[in-house]
Amino acid sequence: MHKPSRTIYMDHAATTPVDPRVVEAMLPYFSQKYGNASSIHSLGREARKAIEDARRTVANILGCDPKEVIFTSCGSESDNLAIRGVAFAQRYRGGGNHIITSPIEHHAVSHTVEQLEKYFGFEVTYVPVDKYGMVDPDDVGRAIRDDTVLISIMYANNEVGTIEPIAEIGKIARAKGIPFHTDAVQAGGALDLNVDKLNVDLLSLSAHKFYGPKGIGVLYVRQGTPLLPMQTGGAHEHNLRAGTENVPYIVGLAKALEIAYDELESNNRRIRGLRDRLIKGILSRIPEVELTGHPTERLPNNASFVVKYVEGESTLLKLDLAGVCASSGSACATGLEEPSHVLLAMGFPPEVAFGSLRLTLGRDNTEEDVDYVLEVLPPIVEQLRAMSPLYQPA
Ligand SMILES: Cc1ncc(COP(=O)(O)O)c(C=O)c1O
C-alpha cells in the first residue's frame, strides 16, 4: 500500500485538532471583543457575558450550577487545584492527612499527591487495580480512615482507556462525607459528565481533548466542598482561581464541549466501530500481541496493546515514517526511559510494558485509515522482531 498523502492521526488521547466551528466562535474575542471581563464599560461587560454564557453551557452538560464551574489553564491545573486545594483546606479545618488514589493516575494527579506526601506530611493509600486497570470500589471503601480528607480516582485512563466505576466509588465517598475528585480529562467529550449521576464533588476537564484549544480547562467544584485557592490575587472565578480570564479560550472550550455532546452518540458509534475493526485486525494479524485495558469498559476511541519483543518507541518511529501518528502510552511520558506505571500496576512485567502501543481514533479517521494501519503495522513488527535476540517465532 502507498503511503497516504495526508498524515493518519491516531493519537487523539494526546490531543485533538481544534474544530473549525470552535475557531470561528473564538476569533472575535481576540481583537474585536477584547475587553477585560472585570471592566465595567461595554467591552468589559461583553467579555463578562461571553464567560458567563460559556459557564452556563458547561454547567448544562455537567448538570450543575454555573457557580460550580471554575475555568483554569489546563487539565493539570484543575487536578492540582482540586487535590492540593482540598487537602490544605481539609487540614486547616483539622480534617486529617490521608488521601486515597490509584496507581494508574495521570502524573498531574500522581505527582501532586506525591508532593503532598513528600513535603507536606500527607499519607497516601494507593488502591490496587486489576489486570484490566480497574479499581474495585470495595477496596476504596476499605481504605477509608477517620482522617481521610480526599479520594481521587480517574474517570477513564489515558493509556489503556479503562473506564472506572466512578458512580459507585462516589456513593461510598459520599456516605462517609469525603470529597471525591475525578480526573475526567480523557472522558470529556466521550462519556456522560453528569456530576450527580457520577456522585463526584470535583471533576477536571481539558478542552484540547475534545477538539477545543490547548491551555484551557475546567474544574467542577460542588458547592460546600472545602477548597483553598492555589493561585491568589483578584476575585476571579468565584475567588477560587485568580487571573484575568482567557475569554477566547473559555468561549472555545464551551463551544467544543457543546459540539461534542450534541454529536456524542453518532461520533461514539462510528469511532467505536473503527476501534473494534482495528483491535480485531491487529490481534488477528500479529502474533504475541495483547489488548491492554478492559475489553468492554473502555473509551470508544482507545485501542491499546502490548506488542511483545518490540520496543514501543521503535514501532512509533517506523509508523511515523509510514505516515501514522501513534503513541506508546501517555504523551507526557515520552522521553522517560521508564515503562508505563499504568501497565506495571496492571501486572505487566517491565520488558512487556516497554512494548506498549496506543492508537486512539478520532472524528476524522476513516475505515481506509484503519485498513492502512492494519497493512503497515504487521511488517513493522516483524522487522523489529527479526532484530530482537529474544524473539523466537513459533
Ligand atoms: C487523564 C489526564 N489528566 C490530565 C491531563 C493533563 O491535561 P492538560 O494537558 O490539559 O494539562 C491529561 C493530558 O494528557 C490526561 O490525559
mmCIF file of C-alpha atoms and ligand atoms in Angstrom:
data_model
loop_
_atom_site.group_PDB
_atom_site.id
_atom_site.type_symbol
_atom_site.label_atom_id
_atom_site.label_comp_id
_atom_site.label_asym_id
_atom_site.label_seq_id
_atom_site.Cartn_x
_atom_site.Cartn_y
_atom_site.Cartn_z
ATOM 1 C CA MET A 1 0.000 0.000 0.000
ATOM 2 C CA HIS A 2 1.275 3.503 -0.838
ATOM 3 C CA LYS A 3 1.996 5.990 1.890
ATOM 4 C CA PRO A 4 -1.123 8.181 2.054
ATOM 5 C CA SER A 5 -0.807 11.833 1.043
ATOM 6 C CA ARG A 6 -2.147 13.004 4.404
ATOM 7 C CA THR A 7 -0.931 12.079 7.866
ATOM 8 C CA ILE A 8 -3.050 9.457 9.552
ATOM 9 C CA TYR A 9 -3.522 10.780 13.055
ATOM 10 C CA MET A 10 -4.323 8.126 15.651
ATOM 11 C CA ASP A 11 -3.178 9.931 18.783
ATOM 12 C CA HIS A 12 -6.377 11.671 19.875
ATOM 13 C CA ALA A 13 -5.756 10.817 23.537
ATOM 14 C CA ALA A 14 -2.697 13.107 23.350
ATOM 15 C CA THR A 15 -4.598 15.952 21.734
ATOM 16 C CA THR A 16 -7.182 16.716 19.057
ATOM 17 C CA PRO A 17 -7.321 19.301 16.270
ATOM 18 C CA VAL A 18 -9.433 22.358 17.074
ATOM 19 C CA ASP A 19 -12.831 22.094 15.378
ATOM 20 C CA PRO A 20 -13.224 24.921 12.792
ATOM 21 C CA ARG A 21 -16.569 25.846 14.422
ATOM 22 C CA VAL A 22 -14.657 26.369 17.679
ATOM 23 C CA VAL A 23 -12.047 28.567 15.984
ATOM 24 C CA GLU A 24 -14.849 30.643 14.478
ATOM 25 C CA ALA A 25 -16.511 31.109 17.874
ATOM 26 C CA MET A 26 -13.197 32.181 19.442
ATOM 27 C CA LEU A 27 -11.945 34.603 16.798
ATOM 28 C CA PRO A 28 -13.974 37.731 17.698
ATOM 29 C CA TYR A 29 -12.662 37.603 21.262
ATOM 30 C CA PHE A 30 -9.032 38.248 20.283
ATOM 31 C CA SER A 31 -9.080 41.676 18.704
ATOM 32 C CA GLN A 32 -12.674 42.874 18.402
ATOM 33 C CA LYS A 33 -14.321 41.875 21.671
ATOM 34 C CA TYR A 34 -11.116 42.111 23.661
ATOM 35 C CA GLY A 35 -12.411 43.608 26.909
ATOM 36 C CA ASN A 36 -11.269 42.566 30.361
ATOM 37 C CA ALA A 37 -14.272 40.831 31.935
ATOM 38 C CA SER A 38 -13.659 42.759 35.172
ATOM 39 C CA SER A 39 -14.067 46.171 33.470
ATOM 40 C CA ILE A 40 -17.402 47.891 33.908
ATOM 41 C CA HIS A 41 -17.544 49.501 30.454
ATOM 42 C CA SER A 42 -19.327 47.967 27.477
ATOM 43 C CA LEU A 43 -16.316 45.973 26.197
ATOM 44 C CA GLY A 44 -15.799 44.537 29.680
ATOM 45 C CA ARG A 45 -19.473 43.634 30.025
ATOM 46 C CA GLU A 46 -19.376 41.936 26.615
ATOM 47 C CA ALA A 47 -16.444 39.771 27.752
ATOM 48 C CA ARG A 48 -18.181 39.007 31.055
ATOM 49 C CA LYS A 49 -21.311 37.905 29.208
ATOM 50 C CA ALA A 50 -19.268 35.596 26.949
ATOM 51 C CA ILE A 51 -17.672 33.965 30.008
ATOM 52 C CA GLU A 52 -20.944 33.542 31.863
ATOM 53 C CA ASP A 53 -22.660 32.137 28.746
ATOM 54 C CA ALA A 54 -19.780 29.662 28.423
ATOM 55 C CA ARG A 55 -20.068 28.763 32.104
ATOM 56 C CA ARG A 56 -23.803 28.050 31.655
ATOM 57 C CA THR A 57 -23.090 25.847 28.644
ATOM 58 C CA VAL A 58 -20.560 23.802 30.633
ATOM 59 C CA ALA A 59 -22.888 23.661 33.660
ATOM 60 C CA ASN A 60 -25.729 22.317 31.474
ATOM 61 C CA ILE A 61 -23.565 19.446 30.304
ATOM 62 C CA LEU A 62 -22.325 18.705 33.824
ATOM 63 C CA GLY A 63 -25.825 19.073 35.287
ATOM 64 C CA CYS A 64 -24.599 21.550 37.880
ATOM 65 C CA ASP A 65 -24.978 25.172 38.925
ATOM 66 C CA PRO A 66 -22.833 27.606 36.869
ATOM 67 C CA LYS A 67 -21.323 28.815 40.162
ATOM 68 C CA GLU A 68 -19.721 25.383 40.493
ATOM 69 C CA VAL A 69 -17.736 25.719 37.221
ATOM 70 C CA ILE A 70 -14.212 27.168 37.518
ATOM 71 C CA PHE A 71 -12.163 27.882 34.392
ATOM 72 C CA THR A 72 -8.469 27.010 34.708
ATOM 73 C CA SER A 73 -5.474 26.990 32.362
ATOM 74 C CA CYS A 74 -5.493 23.213 31.668
ATOM 75 C CA GLY A 75 -6.366 19.771 32.953
ATOM 76 C CA SER A 76 -3.169 19.656 35.001
ATOM 77 C CA GLU A 77 -4.087 22.868 36.790
ATOM 78 C CA SER A 78 -7.586 21.542 37.501
ATOM 79 C CA ASP A 79 -6.101 18.391 39.048
ATOM 80 C CA ASN A 80 -3.576 20.416 41.070
ATOM 81 C CA LEU A 81 -6.230 22.812 42.349
ATOM 82 C CA ALA A 82 -8.634 20.017 43.256
ATOM 83 C CA ILE A 83 -6.111 17.900 45.124
ATOM 84 C CA ARG A 84 -3.916 20.474 46.808
ATOM 85 C CA GLY A 85 -6.848 22.844 47.350
ATOM 86 C CA VAL A 86 -8.973 20.244 49.133
ATOM 87 C CA ALA A 87 -6.043 18.679 51.033
ATOM 88 C CA PHE A 88 -4.906 22.005 52.509
ATOM 89 C CA ALA A 89 -8.442 23.245 53.226
ATOM 90 C CA GLN A 90 -9.304 19.996 54.982
ATOM 91 C CA ARG A 91 -6.118 20.020 57.027
ATOM 92 C CA TYR A 92 -6.737 23.625 58.061
ATOM 93 C CA ARG A 93 -10.127 22.546 59.368
ATOM 94 C CA GLY A 94 -8.478 19.731 61.333
ATOM 95 C CA GLY A 95 -9.915 17.089 58.998
ATOM 96 C CA GLY A 96 -6.812 14.926 58.690
ATOM 97 C CA ASN A 97 -3.929 13.972 56.482
ATOM 98 C CA HIS A 98 -4.923 10.918 54.474
ATOM 99 C CA ILE A 99 -5.537 10.733 50.698
ATOM 100 C CA ILE A 100 -6.759 7.775 48.658
ATOM 101 C CA THR A 101 -5.907 7.445 44.973
ATOM 102 C CA SER A 102 -4.992 4.782 42.391
ATOM 103 C CA PRO A 103 -1.614 3.795 40.939
ATOM 104 C CA ILE A 104 -2.740 4.498 37.353
ATOM 105 C CA GLU A 105 -3.488 8.214 37.601
ATOM 106 C CA HIS A 106 -2.059 10.763 35.175
ATOM 107 C CA HIS A 107 1.063 12.487 36.500
ATOM 108 C CA ALA A 108 -0.975 15.649 37.061
ATOM 109 C CA VAL A 109 -2.640 13.737 39.895
ATOM 110 C CA SER A 110 0.078 11.304 40.972
ATOM 111 C CA HIS A 111 2.896 13.868 41.170
ATOM 112 C CA THR A 112 0.650 16.263 43.093
ATOM 113 C CA VAL A 113 -0.204 13.575 45.618
ATOM 114 C CA GLU A 114 3.467 12.523 45.839
ATOM 115 C CA GLN A 115 4.471 16.096 46.590
ATOM 116 C CA LEU A 116 1.879 16.336 49.367
ATOM 117 C CA GLU A 117 3.298 13.121 50.801
ATOM 118 C CA LYS A 118 6.963 14.032 50.477
ATOM 119 C CA TYR A 119 6.944 17.680 51.545
ATOM 120 C CA PHE A 120 3.701 18.257 53.437
ATOM 121 C CA GLY A 121 3.235 15.200 55.647
ATOM 122 C CA PHE A 122 0.153 13.725 53.974
ATOM 123 C CA GLU A 123 -0.281 9.951 53.908
ATOM 124 C CA VAL A 124 -1.396 8.262 50.704
ATOM 125 C CA THR A 125 -3.097 4.916 50.122
ATOM 126 C CA TYR A 126 -2.990 3.565 46.580
ATOM 127 C CA VAL A 127 -5.887 1.175 45.977
ATOM 128 C CA PRO A 128 -4.861 -1.576 43.550
ATOM 129 C CA VAL A 129 -6.164 -2.120 40.032
ATOM 130 C CA ASP A 130 -6.861 -5.482 38.379
ATOM 131 C CA LYS A 131 -5.231 -6.732 35.176
ATOM 132 C CA TYR A 132 -7.588 -4.507 33.160
ATOM 133 C CA GLY A 133 -6.675 -1.401 35.133
ATOM 134 C CA MET A 134 -9.993 -1.393 37.016
ATOM 135 C CA VAL A 135 -10.363 -0.159 40.594
ATOM 136 C CA ASP A 136 -12.667 -2.162 42.901
ATOM 137 C CA PRO A 137 -14.945 0.284 44.776
ATOM 138 C CA ASP A 138 -14.852 -2.030 47.810
ATOM 139 C CA ASP A 139 -11.087 -1.506 48.003
ATOM 140 C CA VAL A 140 -11.728 2.231 48.176
ATOM 141 C CA GLY A 141 -14.256 1.661 50.958
ATOM 142 C CA ARG A 142 -11.768 -0.451 52.889
ATOM 143 C CA ALA A 143 -9.026 2.170 52.523
ATOM 144 C CA ILE A 144 -11.116 4.954 54.108
ATOM 145 C CA ARG A 145 -9.898 6.055 57.556
ATOM 146 C CA ASP A 146 -11.152 8.583 60.089
ATOM 147 C CA ASP A 147 -8.507 11.009 58.823
ATOM 148 C CA THR A 148 -9.187 10.580 55.082
ATOM 149 C CA VAL A 149 -9.609 14.024 53.528
ATOM 150 C CA LEU A 150 -9.825 13.265 49.802
ATOM 151 C CA ILE A 151 -10.359 10.468 47.297
ATOM 152 C CA SER A 152 -9.119 10.990 43.732
ATOM 153 C CA ILE A 153 -9.745 8.305 41.104
ATOM 154 C CA MET A 154 -9.690 8.991 37.368
ATOM 155 C CA TYR A 155 -12.809 8.511 35.227
ATOM 156 C CA ALA A 156 -11.038 6.932 32.242
ATOM 157 C CA ASN A 157 -7.396 6.021 31.893
ATOM 158 C CA ASN A 158 -5.343 7.902 29.317
ATOM 159 C CA GLU A 159 -3.130 4.959 28.365
ATOM 160 C CA VAL A 160 -5.383 1.910 28.280
ATOM 161 C CA GLY A 161 -8.810 3.562 28.147
ATOM 162 C CA THR A 162 -10.367 1.651 31.068
ATOM 163 C CA ILE A 163 -13.453 3.380 32.487
ATOM 164 C CA GLU A 164 -13.542 3.301 36.284
ATOM 165 C CA PRO A 165 -16.698 2.681 38.369
ATOM 166 C CA ILE A 166 -16.861 6.338 39.413
ATOM 167 C CA ALA A 167 -20.539 6.449 40.447
ATOM 168 C CA GLU A 168 -20.044 3.521 42.846
ATOM 169 C CA ILE A 169 -16.872 4.957 44.326
ATOM 170 C CA GLY A 170 -18.654 8.291 44.678
ATOM 171 C CA LYS A 171 -21.507 6.675 46.582
ATOM 172 C CA ILE A 172 -19.037 5.212 49.086
ATOM 173 C CA ALA A 173 -17.216 8.549 49.469
ATOM 174 C CA ARG A 174 -20.498 10.428 49.929
ATOM 175 C CA ALA A 175 -21.691 8.030 52.632
ATOM 176 C CA LYS A 176 -18.534 8.875 54.581
ATOM 177 C CA GLY A 177 -18.640 12.593 53.785
ATOM 178 C CA ILE A 178 -15.267 12.554 51.999
ATOM 179 C CA PRO A 179 -14.741 14.869 48.993
ATOM 180 C CA PHE A 180 -14.344 12.821 45.803
ATOM 181 C CA HIS A 181 -12.383 14.127 42.817
ATOM 182 C CA THR A 182 -12.261 12.533 39.395
ATOM 183 C CA ASP A 183 -9.840 13.401 36.615
ATOM 184 C CA ALA A 184 -12.267 13.267 33.673
ATOM 185 C CA VAL A 185 -9.803 14.706 31.155
ATOM 186 C CA GLN A 186 -9.971 11.635 28.899
ATOM 187 C CA ALA A 187 -13.698 11.136 29.441
ATOM 188 C CA GLY A 188 -14.601 14.694 28.401
ATOM 189 C CA GLY A 189 -16.366 14.628 25.037
ATOM 190 C CA ALA A 190 -16.830 10.851 25.120
ATOM 191 C CA LEU A 191 -18.698 9.857 28.323
ATOM 192 C CA ASP A 192 -21.578 11.183 30.409
ATOM 193 C CA LEU A 193 -20.322 14.020 32.614
ATOM 194 C CA ASN A 194 -23.406 14.450 34.819
ATOM 195 C CA VAL A 195 -21.837 15.134 38.208
ATOM 196 C CA ASP A 196 -24.884 13.972 40.174
ATOM 197 C CA LYS A 197 -25.056 10.642 38.378
ATOM 198 C CA LEU A 198 -21.315 10.260 38.903
ATOM 199 C CA ASN A 199 -21.542 11.229 42.605
ATOM 200 C CA VAL A 200 -18.451 13.415 42.323
ATOM 201 C CA ASP A 201 -17.575 16.603 44.211
ATOM 202 C CA LEU A 202 -14.758 17.731 41.915
ATOM 203 C CA LEU A 203 -14.160 16.935 38.242
ATOM 204 C CA SER A 204 -11.338 18.029 35.906
ATOM 205 C CA LEU A 205 -11.624 18.636 32.166
ATOM 206 C CA SER A 206 -9.281 19.883 29.445
ATOM 207 C CA ALA A 207 -10.534 21.382 26.168
ATOM 208 C CA HIS A 208 -7.791 20.056 23.910
ATOM 209 C CA LYS A 209 -9.015 16.503 24.378
ATOM 210 C CA PHE A 210 -12.421 17.331 22.848
ATOM 211 C CA TYR A 211 -11.482 19.438 19.797
ATOM 212 C CA GLY A 212 -11.041 22.652 21.750
ATOM 213 C CA PRO A 213 -7.841 24.678 22.208
ATOM 214 C CA LYS A 214 -4.866 23.685 24.368
ATOM 215 C CA GLY A 215 -4.288 25.655 27.545
ATOM 216 C CA ILE A 216 -7.824 25.876 28.939
ATOM 217 C CA GLY A 217 -9.538 23.614 31.444
ATOM 218 C CA VAL A 218 -12.412 23.323 33.878
ATOM 219 C CA LEU A 219 -12.654 22.293 37.465
ATOM 220 C CA TYR A 220 -16.136 21.497 38.703
ATOM 221 C CA VAL A 221 -16.403 22.090 42.463
ATOM 222 C CA ARG A 222 -19.616 21.047 44.226
ATOM 223 C CA GLN A 223 -20.943 23.804 46.463
ATOM 224 C CA GLY A 224 -19.778 23.335 50.045
ATOM 225 C CA THR A 225 -16.595 21.429 49.103
ATOM 226 C CA PRO A 226 -13.683 22.838 51.116
ATOM 227 C CA LEU A 227 -11.150 24.261 48.640
ATOM 228 C CA LEU A 228 -8.249 26.614 49.264
ATOM 229 C CA PRO A 229 -7.311 28.632 46.151
ATOM 230 C CA MET A 230 -3.843 27.780 44.902
ATOM 231 C CA GLN A 231 -3.454 30.956 42.876
ATOM 232 C CA THR A 232 -4.303 34.083 44.833
ATOM 233 C CA GLY A 233 -4.971 37.569 43.536
ATOM 234 C CA GLY A 234 -8.226 39.080 42.297
ATOM 235 C CA ALA A 235 -11.694 37.713 42.919
ATOM 236 C CA HIS A 236 -11.902 35.871 39.589
ATOM 237 C CA GLU A 237 -13.659 32.534 39.260
ATOM 238 C CA HIS A 238 -15.648 32.867 42.487
ATOM 239 C CA ASN A 239 -12.466 33.662 44.424
ATOM 240 C CA LEU A 240 -11.055 30.218 43.659
ATOM 241 C CA ARG A 241 -8.656 30.976 40.781
ATOM 242 C CA ALA A 242 -7.190 34.451 40.400
ATOM 243 C CA GLY A 243 -6.118 35.760 37.000
ATOM 244 C CA THR A 244 -7.705 37.750 34.175
ATOM 245 C CA GLU A 245 -9.954 35.313 32.355
ATOM 246 C CA ASN A 246 -8.834 33.940 28.987
ATOM 247 C CA VAL A 247 -12.055 34.897 27.209
ATOM 248 C CA PRO A 248 -11.449 33.444 23.704
ATOM 249 C CA TYR A 249 -10.279 30.128 25.144
ATOM 250 C CA ILE A 250 -13.185 29.938 27.594
ATOM 251 C CA VAL A 251 -15.567 30.569 24.679
ATOM 252 C CA GLY A 252 -13.728 27.887 22.668
ATOM 253 C CA LEU A 253 -13.882 25.333 25.476
ATOM 254 C CA ALA A 254 -17.638 25.775 25.880
ATOM 255 C CA LYS A 255 -18.267 25.613 22.130
ATOM 256 C CA ALA A 256 -16.159 22.457 21.813
ATOM 257 C CA LEU A 257 -17.933 20.776 24.730
ATOM 258 C CA GLU A 258 -21.334 21.724 23.331
ATOM 259 C CA ILE A 259 -20.498 20.263 19.904
ATOM 260 C CA ALA A 260 -19.059 17.108 21.476
ATOM 261 C CA TYR A 261 -22.240 16.440 23.472
ATOM 262 C CA ASP A 262 -24.595 17.404 20.616
ATOM 263 C CA GLU A 263 -22.864 14.854 18.408
ATOM 264 C CA LEU A 264 -21.846 12.364 21.082
ATOM 265 C CA GLU A 265 -23.854 9.333 20.087
ATOM 266 C CA SER A 266 -23.163 9.363 16.362
ATOM 267 C CA ASN A 267 -19.445 10.075 16.848
ATOM 268 C CA ASN A 268 -19.061 7.420 19.528
ATOM 269 C CA ARG A 269 -20.895 4.825 17.456
ATOM 270 C CA ARG A 270 -18.732 5.422 14.399
ATOM 271 C CA ILE A 271 -15.452 5.648 16.302
ATOM 272 C CA ARG A 272 -16.246 2.542 18.355
ATOM 273 C CA GLY A 273 -16.826 0.635 15.109
ATOM 274 C CA LEU A 274 -13.447 1.737 13.744
ATOM 275 C CA ARG A 275 -11.759 0.901 17.052
ATOM 276 C CA ASP A 276 -13.210 -2.615 17.076
ATOM 277 C CA ARG A 277 -12.096 -3.194 13.486
ATOM 278 C CA LEU A 278 -8.604 -2.009 14.445
ATOM 279 C CA ILE A 279 -8.413 -4.167 17.588
ATOM 280 C CA LYS A 280 -9.694 -7.274 15.811
ATOM 281 C CA GLY A 281 -7.368 -6.704 12.870
ATOM 282 C CA ILE A 282 -4.260 -6.223 14.993
ATOM 283 C CA LEU A 283 -4.954 -9.198 17.264
ATOM 284 C CA SER A 284 -5.582 -11.469 14.283
ATOM 285 C CA ARG A 285 -2.658 -10.293 12.137
ATOM 286 C CA ILE A 286 0.159 -10.029 14.654
ATOM 287 C CA PRO A 287 1.157 -12.875 16.996
ATOM 288 C CA GLU A 288 2.078 -12.221 20.642
ATOM 289 C CA VAL A 289 0.085 -9.040 20.957
ATOM 290 C CA GLU A 290 -2.271 -8.393 23.843
ATOM 291 C CA LEU A 291 -5.028 -5.825 24.180
ATOM 292 C CA THR A 292 -4.441 -3.685 27.290
ATOM 293 C CA GLY A 293 -7.263 -2.203 29.319
ATOM 294 C CA HIS A 294 -10.757 -3.524 29.875
ATOM 295 C CA PRO A 295 -12.268 -5.484 26.962
ATOM 296 C CA THR A 296 -15.641 -3.675 27.153
ATOM 297 C CA GLU A 297 -15.459 -0.898 29.770
ATOM 298 C CA ARG A 298 -13.111 1.240 27.701
ATOM 299 C CA LEU A 299 -13.154 4.583 25.942
ATOM 300 C CA PRO A 300 -14.785 4.288 22.499
ATOM 301 C CA ASN A 301 -11.648 5.508 20.725
ATOM 302 C CA ASN A 302 -8.933 3.588 22.576
ATOM 303 C CA ALA A 303 -7.082 0.639 21.026
ATOM 304 C CA SER A 304 -4.044 -0.076 23.182
ATOM 305 C CA PHE A 305 -1.762 -3.053 23.168
ATOM 306 C CA VAL A 306 1.454 -4.550 24.317
ATOM 307 C CA VAL A 307 3.436 -5.933 21.413
ATOM 308 C CA LYS A 308 5.854 -8.440 22.866
ATOM 309 C CA TYR A 309 9.540 -8.481 21.812
ATOM 310 C CA VAL A 310 9.496 -4.971 20.381
ATOM 311 C CA GLU A 311 10.160 -1.612 21.918
ATOM 312 C CA GLY A 312 7.183 0.739 21.692
ATOM 313 C CA GLU A 313 9.338 3.722 20.669
ATOM 314 C CA SER A 314 10.791 1.843 17.680
ATOM 315 C CA THR A 315 7.321 0.900 16.481
ATOM 316 C CA LEU A 316 6.272 4.552 16.757
ATOM 317 C CA LEU A 317 9.217 5.785 14.731
ATOM 318 C CA LYS A 318 8.507 3.292 11.967
ATOM 319 C CA LEU A 319 4.800 4.088 11.999
ATOM 320 C CA ASP A 320 5.687 7.765 11.756
ATOM 321 C CA LEU A 321 7.827 7.078 8.674
ATOM 322 C CA ALA A 322 4.806 5.299 7.215
ATOM 323 C CA GLY A 323 2.690 8.420 7.861
ATOM 324 C CA VAL A 324 0.894 7.254 11.030
ATOM 325 C CA CYS A 325 0.951 9.211 14.306
ATOM 326 C CA ALA A 326 0.544 6.912 17.312
ATOM 327 C CA SER A 327 1.798 6.767 20.869
ATOM 328 C CA SER A 328 3.388 4.322 23.239
ATOM 329 C CA GLY A 329 1.109 5.385 26.078
ATOM 330 C CA SER A 330 0.951 8.799 27.589
ATOM 331 C CA ALA A 331 2.289 11.732 25.558
ATOM 332 C CA CYS A 332 3.613 13.180 28.792
ATOM 333 C CA ALA A 333 5.718 10.073 29.418
ATOM 334 C CA THR A 334 7.505 10.254 26.074
ATOM 335 C CA GLY A 335 11.225 10.630 26.598
ATOM 336 C CA LEU A 336 11.116 8.956 30.003
ATOM 337 C CA GLU A 337 13.073 5.755 29.895
ATOM 338 C CA GLU A 338 10.684 4.032 32.232
ATOM 339 C CA PRO A 339 7.991 1.519 31.398
ATOM 340 C CA SER A 340 4.459 2.793 31.893
ATOM 341 C CA HIS A 341 3.439 2.968 35.559
ATOM 342 C CA VAL A 342 -0.069 2.089 34.429
ATOM 343 C CA LEU A 343 0.958 -1.185 32.785
ATOM 344 C CA LEU A 344 3.210 -2.089 35.728
ATOM 345 C CA ALA A 345 0.304 -1.519 38.151
ATOM 346 C CA MET A 346 -1.814 -3.802 35.946
ATOM 347 C CA GLY A 347 0.774 -6.549 36.452
ATOM 348 C CA PHE A 348 2.703 -6.460 33.168
ATOM 349 C CA PRO A 349 6.418 -7.234 33.541
ATOM 350 C CA PRO A 350 8.635 -4.234 32.584
ATOM 351 C CA GLU A 351 10.011 -5.920 29.456
ATOM 352 C CA VAL A 352 6.464 -6.425 28.150
ATOM 353 C CA ALA A 353 5.315 -2.959 29.221
ATOM 354 C CA PHE A 354 8.084 -1.438 27.073
ATOM 355 C CA GLY A 355 6.214 -2.758 24.022
ATOM 356 C CA SER A 356 3.137 -0.626 24.574
ATOM 357 C CA LEU A 357 1.341 0.840 21.582
ATOM 358 C CA ARG A 358 -1.653 3.164 21.843
ATOM 359 C CA LEU A 359 -3.812 4.029 18.852
ATOM 360 C CA THR A 360 -6.580 6.494 19.684
ATOM 361 C CA LEU A 361 -9.115 7.295 16.993
ATOM 362 C CA GLY A 362 -10.978 10.486 16.305
ATOM 363 C CA ARG A 363 -13.681 12.172 14.269
ATOM 364 C CA ASP A 364 -11.630 12.387 11.071
ATOM 365 C CA ASN A 365 -10.459 8.771 10.949
ATOM 366 C CA THR A 366 -11.917 6.510 8.289
ATOM 367 C CA GLU A 367 -12.084 2.786 7.551
ATOM 368 C CA GLU A 368 -9.313 3.347 5.000
ATOM 369 C CA ASP A 369 -7.108 4.750 7.785
ATOM 370 C CA VAL A 370 -7.719 1.633 9.860
ATOM 371 C CA ASP A 371 -7.034 -0.657 6.917
ATOM 372 C CA TYR A 372 -3.818 1.203 6.145
ATOM 373 C CA VAL A 373 -2.570 0.716 9.724
ATOM 374 C CA LEU A 374 -3.538 -2.952 9.540
ATOM 375 C CA GLU A 375 -1.460 -3.201 6.369
ATOM 376 C CA VAL A 376 1.691 -1.417 7.575
ATOM 377 C CA LEU A 377 1.882 -2.469 11.226
ATOM 378 C CA PRO A 378 2.431 -6.257 10.862
ATOM 379 C CA PRO A 379 5.585 -5.917 8.668
ATOM 380 C CA ILE A 380 6.931 -3.199 11.012
ATOM 381 C CA VAL A 381 6.563 -5.537 13.990
ATOM 382 C CA GLU A 382 8.068 -8.398 12.011
ATOM 383 C CA GLN A 383 11.133 -6.321 11.040
ATOM 384 C CA LEU A 384 11.684 -5.180 14.615
ATOM 385 C CA ARG A 385 11.303 -8.677 15.994
ATOM 386 C CA ALA A 386 13.793 -10.014 13.452
ATOM 387 C CA MET A 387 16.372 -7.776 15.192
ATOM 388 C CA SER A 388 15.389 -8.937 18.683
ATOM 389 C CA PRO A 389 17.584 -11.621 20.232
ATOM 390 C CA LEU A 390 14.665 -12.606 22.465
ATOM 391 C CA TYR A 391 12.130 -13.362 19.768
ATOM 392 C CA GLN A 392 11.691 -16.981 18.697
ATOM 393 C CA PRO A 393 8.996 -17.233 16.011
ATOM 394 C CA ALA A 394 6.540 -20.049 16.717
HETATM 395 C C1 LIG B 1 -6.005 11.814 32.294
HETATM 396 C C2 LIG B 1 -5.334 13.124 32.084
HETATM 397 N N1 LIG B 1 -5.288 14.014 33.086
HETATM 398 C C3 LIG B 1 -4.710 15.212 32.952
HETATM 399 C C4 LIG B 1 -4.112 15.586 31.774
HETATM 400 C C5 LIG B 1 -3.465 16.927 31.669
HETATM 401 O O1 LIG B 1 -4.238 17.801 30.901
HETATM 402 P P1 LIG B 1 -3.525 19.103 30.255
HETATM 403 O O2 LIG B 1 -2.730 18.599 29.095
HETATM 404 O O3 LIG B 1 -4.663 19.972 29.822
HETATM 405 O O4 LIG B 1 -2.717 19.722 31.315
HETATM 406 C C6 LIG B 1 -4.105 14.680 30.698
HETATM 407 C C7 LIG B 1 -3.414 15.032 29.432
HETATM 408 O O5 LIG B 1 -2.904 14.195 28.737
HETATM 409 C C8 LIG B 1 -4.743 13.428 30.853
HETATM 410 O O6 LIG B 1 -4.786 12.545 29.861
#
